[in-house]
Short mmCIF file of C-alpha atoms and ligand atoms in Angstrom, two decimals:
data_model
loop_
_atom_site.label_atom_id
_atom_site.label_comp_id
_atom_site.label_asym_id
_atom_site.label_seq_id
_atom_site.Cartn_x
_atom_site.Cartn_y
_atom_site.Cartn_z
CA UNK A 1081 129.64 73.51 131.15
CA UNK A 1082 132.19 75.56 128.20
CA UNK A 1083 130.83 78.06 126.08
CA UNK A 1084 130.54 75.57 123.39
CA UNK A 1085 128.18 73.94 124.79
CA UNK A 1086 125.51 77.52 124.62
CA UNK A 1087 126.26 77.52 121.12
CA UNK A 1088 124.76 75.39 118.07
CA UNK A 1089 127.49 74.70 115.09
CA UNK A 1090 126.92 74.73 111.53
CA UNK A 1091 127.06 72.73 109.72
CA UNK A 1092 128.01 72.41 105.45
CA UNK A 1093 127.35 68.85 104.32
CA UNK A 1094 127.85 68.34 100.55
CA UNK A 1095 127.01 65.51 99.35
CA UNK A 1096 124.59 64.21 96.87
CA UNK A 1097 124.37 60.17 97.40
CA UNK A 1098 120.80 60.86 99.58
CA UNK A 1099 121.62 58.18 101.98
CA UNK A 1100 124.20 58.72 102.68
CA UNK A 1101 123.50 62.07 103.02
CA UNK A 1102 120.97 61.80 104.67
CA UNK A 1103 122.31 59.01 107.86
CA UNK A 1104 125.08 62.42 108.28
CA UNK A 1105 122.37 64.28 108.85
CA UNK A 1106 120.26 62.04 110.68
CA UNK A 1107 123.79 61.89 113.30
CA UNK A 1108 125.10 64.97 113.42
CA UNK A 1109 121.45 65.96 114.66
CA UNK A 1110 121.18 63.70 117.21
CA UNK A 1111 124.66 65.71 118.32
CA UNK A 1112 123.16 69.02 118.19
CA UNK A 1113 124.32 70.74 115.15
CA UNK A 1114 122.73 72.66 112.12
CA UNK A 1115 122.78 70.52 109.40
CA UNK A 1116 122.28 72.69 105.84
CA UNK A 1117 123.18 70.21 102.49
CA UNK A 1118 123.92 70.52 98.77
CA UNK A 1119 123.80 67.95 96.39
CA UNK A 1120 125.94 70.04 94.27
CA UNK A 1121 129.61 70.97 93.97
CA UNK A 1122 127.74 74.65 92.62
CA UNK A 1123 125.12 74.44 95.76
CA UNK A 1124 127.48 74.13 97.58
CA UNK A 1125 129.77 76.45 97.05
CA UNK A 1126 126.94 79.37 97.07
CA UNK A 1127 126.00 77.77 100.58
CA UNK A 1128 129.31 77.70 101.61
CA UNK A 1129 129.83 81.93 100.43
CA UNK A 1130 125.66 82.52 102.29
CA UNK A 1131 125.63 80.52 104.81
CA UNK A 1132 128.94 80.89 106.38
CA UNK A 1133 129.16 77.70 108.25
CA UNK A 1134 131.45 76.20 111.25
CA UNK A 1135 132.50 73.51 108.95
CA UNK A 1136 132.02 71.63 106.12
CA UNK A 1137 131.44 67.71 105.04
CA UNK A 1138 132.59 68.40 101.37
CA UNK A 1139 131.98 64.58 99.29
CA UNK A 1140 134.96 64.88 95.94
CA UNK A 1141 133.00 63.07 93.35
CA UNK A 1142 129.81 65.72 93.24
CA UNK A 1143 128.13 66.45 89.63
CA UNK A 1144 128.96 69.18 88.19
CA UNK A 1145 132.31 70.73 90.23
CA UNK A 1146 134.62 68.42 91.82
CA UNK A 1147 134.80 68.33 95.56
CA UNK A 1148 139.19 68.86 94.89
CA UNK A 1149 137.69 72.31 93.56
CA UNK A 1150 134.89 73.59 95.42
CA UNK A 1151 138.21 73.52 97.88
CA UNK A 1152 139.46 75.18 96.64
CA UNK A 1153 137.76 78.34 96.54
CA UNK A 1154 136.74 77.64 100.00
CA UNK A 1155 139.60 78.21 101.57
CA UNK A 1156 140.62 81.43 98.34
CA UNK A 1157 138.70 83.50 101.15
CA UNK A 1158 137.84 80.97 104.10
CA UNK A 1159 140.23 79.19 106.46
CA UNK A 1160 136.95 77.60 107.76
CA UNK A 1161 137.54 74.16 108.71
CA UNK A 1162 136.94 71.28 106.14
CA UNK A 1163 136.54 67.43 106.51
CA UNK A 1164 135.67 65.67 102.72
CA UNK A 1165 134.50 62.46 102.17
CA UNK A 1166 136.24 60.51 99.20
CA UNK A 1167 136.06 57.34 98.06
CA UNK A 1168 138.35 54.60 98.70
CA UNK A 1169 141.02 54.26 96.75
CA UNK A 1170 141.61 58.26 96.05
CA UNK A 1171 144.81 58.37 97.70
CA UNK A 1172 146.10 60.53 94.69
CA UNK A 1173 142.76 62.92 96.10
CA UNK A 1174 143.08 63.23 99.40
CA UNK A 1175 146.37 64.31 98.55
CA UNK A 1176 145.61 66.62 96.55
CA UNK A 1177 142.57 67.34 98.53
CA UNK A 1178 144.41 68.29 101.95
CA UNK A 1179 146.81 69.81 99.15
CA UNK A 1180 144.34 72.40 98.35
CA UNK A 1181 143.52 72.92 102.54
CA UNK A 1182 141.14 70.80 103.78
CA UNK A 1183 141.65 69.38 106.81
CA UNK A 1184 141.17 65.63 107.17
CA UNK A 1185 140.07 63.15 105.37
CA UNK A 1186 137.09 60.16 105.74
CA UNK A 1187 137.55 57.26 103.83
CA UNK A 1188 133.61 56.09 103.17
CA UNK A 1189 132.37 53.99 104.35
CA UNK A 1190 132.59 55.40 107.91
CA UNK A 1191 130.65 54.92 111.25
CA UNK A 1192 128.80 57.62 112.34
CA UNK A 1193 130.68 57.75 115.60
CA UNK A 1194 134.24 58.42 113.64
CA UNK A 1195 132.94 61.05 111.64
CA UNK A 1196 131.05 63.02 114.67
CA UNK A 1197 134.81 62.60 116.28
CA UNK A 1198 136.53 64.08 114.27
CA UNK A 1199 133.46 67.32 113.71
CA UNK A 1200 134.35 67.93 116.93
CA UNK A 1201 138.26 67.87 116.51
CA UNK A 1202 138.26 69.90 113.97
CA UNK A 1203 135.14 72.33 116.53
CA UNK A 1204 138.34 72.22 118.76
CA UNK A 1205 140.54 73.40 116.50
CA UNK A 1206 139.25 75.76 114.91
CA UNK A 1207 138.42 77.67 118.31
CA UNK A 1208 140.96 77.56 120.03
CA UNK A 1209 142.47 78.39 116.50
CA UNK A 1210 140.41 81.57 117.04
CA UNK A 1211 138.41 80.63 113.16
CA UNK A 1212 136.02 80.31 114.77
CA UNK A 1213 134.45 82.88 117.29
CA UNK A 1214 132.76 81.43 120.73
CA UNK A 1215 132.12 85.50 121.55
CA UNK A 1216 127.92 85.06 122.68
CA UNK A 1217 125.80 87.87 122.18
CA UNK A 1218 125.66 90.08 125.31
CA UNK A 1219 123.82 93.49 125.83
CA UNK A 1220 124.29 95.52 128.36
CA UNK A 1221 122.96 99.41 130.60
CA UNK A 1222 123.19 100.58 133.86
CA UNK A 1223 124.35 98.28 135.96
CA UNK A 1224 122.11 95.37 134.01
CA UNK A 1225 124.45 92.74 131.74
CA UNK A 1226 122.00 90.47 129.61
CA UNK A 1227 123.94 87.02 127.60
CA UNK A 1228 121.53 85.96 125.42
CA UNK A 1229 123.37 82.77 124.17
CA UNK A 1230 123.97 81.60 127.87
CA UNK A 1231 120.42 82.73 128.53
CA UNK A 1232 121.97 84.56 132.20
CA UNK A 1233 121.38 88.11 133.76
CA UNK A 1234 123.36 90.20 136.12
CA UNK A 1235 123.03 93.37 138.14
CA UNK A 1236 126.03 94.86 139.31
CA UNK A 1237 128.12 91.29 138.02
CA UNK A 1238 125.21 89.08 139.83
CA UNK A 1239 123.73 86.49 138.74
CA UNK A 1240 119.68 87.13 138.88
CA UNK A 1241 117.60 84.90 138.38
CA UNK A 1242 114.27 85.18 135.48
CA UNK A 1243 111.92 83.91 134.75
CA UNK A 1244 111.19 82.77 130.75
CA UNK A 1245 109.46 86.30 130.42
CA UNK A 1246 111.17 88.40 132.01
CA UNK A 1247 114.44 87.29 130.16
CA UNK A 1248 112.16 87.93 127.32
CA UNK A 1249 110.87 91.28 127.91
CA UNK A 1250 114.01 91.95 128.78
CA UNK A 1251 115.94 91.25 125.90
CA UNK A 1252 113.31 93.28 124.31
CA UNK A 1253 114.03 96.10 126.26
CA UNK A 1254 117.63 96.37 126.25
CA UNK A 1255 117.19 96.09 122.20
CA UNK A 1256 115.79 99.34 122.05
CA UNK A 1257 118.00 100.97 124.84
CA UNK A 1258 117.27 104.14 124.71
CA UNK A 1259 113.93 104.66 123.23
CA UNK A 1260 110.54 103.95 123.55
CA UNK A 1261 109.65 100.60 123.43
CA UNK A 1262 106.24 100.93 122.51
CA UNK A 1263 102.79 98.92 125.10
CA UNK A 1264 102.24 96.38 121.76
CA UNK A 1265 105.58 95.63 120.09
CA UNK A 1266 106.88 94.00 123.79
CA UNK A 1267 102.86 92.47 123.86
CA UNK A 1268 103.41 91.19 120.58
CA UNK A 1269 108.05 89.80 121.15
CA UNK A 1270 107.20 88.40 124.49
CA UNK A 1271 103.70 87.00 124.24
CA UNK A 1272 103.13 87.16 120.59
CA UNK A 1273 100.73 88.64 118.30
CA UNK A 1274 98.01 86.46 118.46
CA UNK A 1275 98.28 87.42 121.88
CA UNK A 1276 94.29 88.67 123.20
CA UNK A 1277 94.95 88.07 126.98
CA UNK A 1278 94.92 91.34 130.03
CA UNK A 1279 97.80 93.47 128.79
CA UNK A 1280 98.54 94.11 133.17
CA UNK A 1281 100.38 90.74 132.11
CA UNK A 1282 102.69 93.23 130.79
CA UNK A 1283 103.17 95.85 133.87
CA UNK A 1284 102.88 92.61 136.47
CA UNK A 1285 106.23 91.92 134.52
CA UNK A 1286 107.95 94.85 134.25
CA UNK A 1287 106.97 95.59 137.90
CA UNK A 1288 108.41 91.63 138.65
CA UNK A 1289 111.95 93.08 136.36
CA UNK A 1290 111.76 97.02 138.24
CA UNK A 1291 112.25 94.30 141.60
CA UNK A 1292 114.70 91.87 140.82
CA UNK A 1293 117.42 95.47 139.14
CA UNK A 1294 116.27 98.25 140.47
CA UNK A 1295 117.44 99.27 143.97
CA UNK A 1296 114.66 100.98 145.50
CA UNK A 1297 112.06 99.48 143.20
CA UNK A 1298 109.01 102.39 143.64
CA UNK A 1299 111.52 105.24 141.76
CA UNK A 1300 113.50 102.95 138.84
CA UNK A 1301 115.91 104.20 136.67
CA UNK A 1302 116.45 102.34 134.40
CA UNK A 1303 112.92 100.58 133.08
CA UNK A 1304 111.11 103.86 133.11
CA UNK A 1305 107.64 104.68 132.25
CA UNK A 1306 106.68 106.38 129.33
CA UNK A 1307 103.42 106.84 130.28
CA UNK A 1308 99.65 106.09 127.41
CA UNK A 1309 103.20 104.29 125.79
CA UNK A 1310 104.96 101.85 127.14
CA UNK A 1311 108.58 101.82 128.75
CA UNK A 1312 111.90 102.17 128.16
CA UNK A 1313 115.30 101.07 129.23
CA UNK A 1314 117.79 104.00 130.89
CA UNK A 1315 121.35 103.07 130.89
CA UNK A 1316 122.77 105.45 132.50
CA1 LIG B 829 129.32 61.85 95.64
#
């Protein structure tokens, strides 16, 4: 698996035809993309700034503000890949769009398969050229490395298998590295605020984590007990 597979790409679709917007959204979501739709130029430009999408699909004919204006505006501050969606027979618009910095265009009507192929090609190119970063979030402390996006835990470079709740608990502890992680906060985050089960569950999971992460789990150096309050992940 490549890194790209771990991260969902966010695509902004700026399109005012509801039927087309729905089918594009549906097709992209079925391929694992996160999709936001804006149906006017103004809303689209605002969404492009706020959401920082990985790719923009941009209809040329929009109310309020044309696709070409949006393209020009986005390009003043961003290198995000832009694929224009153009009506038939608007060769001049395509040329202008590419001159304004769009990366590709598709002529309506287009097949969803073709659209997805173009989207993937643009995302690959953007990743290669460094426009999109594919860096996973990794928490580090002591010998422990927790790759959040890949959902992999390593101790001294060796992969360690954690159960889902163990992983979440370790993440909660490491996000508070060298600070108190109160019992109720850990239970809230890992088991949910409506958890009314045995609070010993927390201690059982801590014990299992220590067995997997500590050199000597009866004398823990990294997941230490803060008596009466909770636990602390100590980075040393
Ligand atoms: Ca339109």
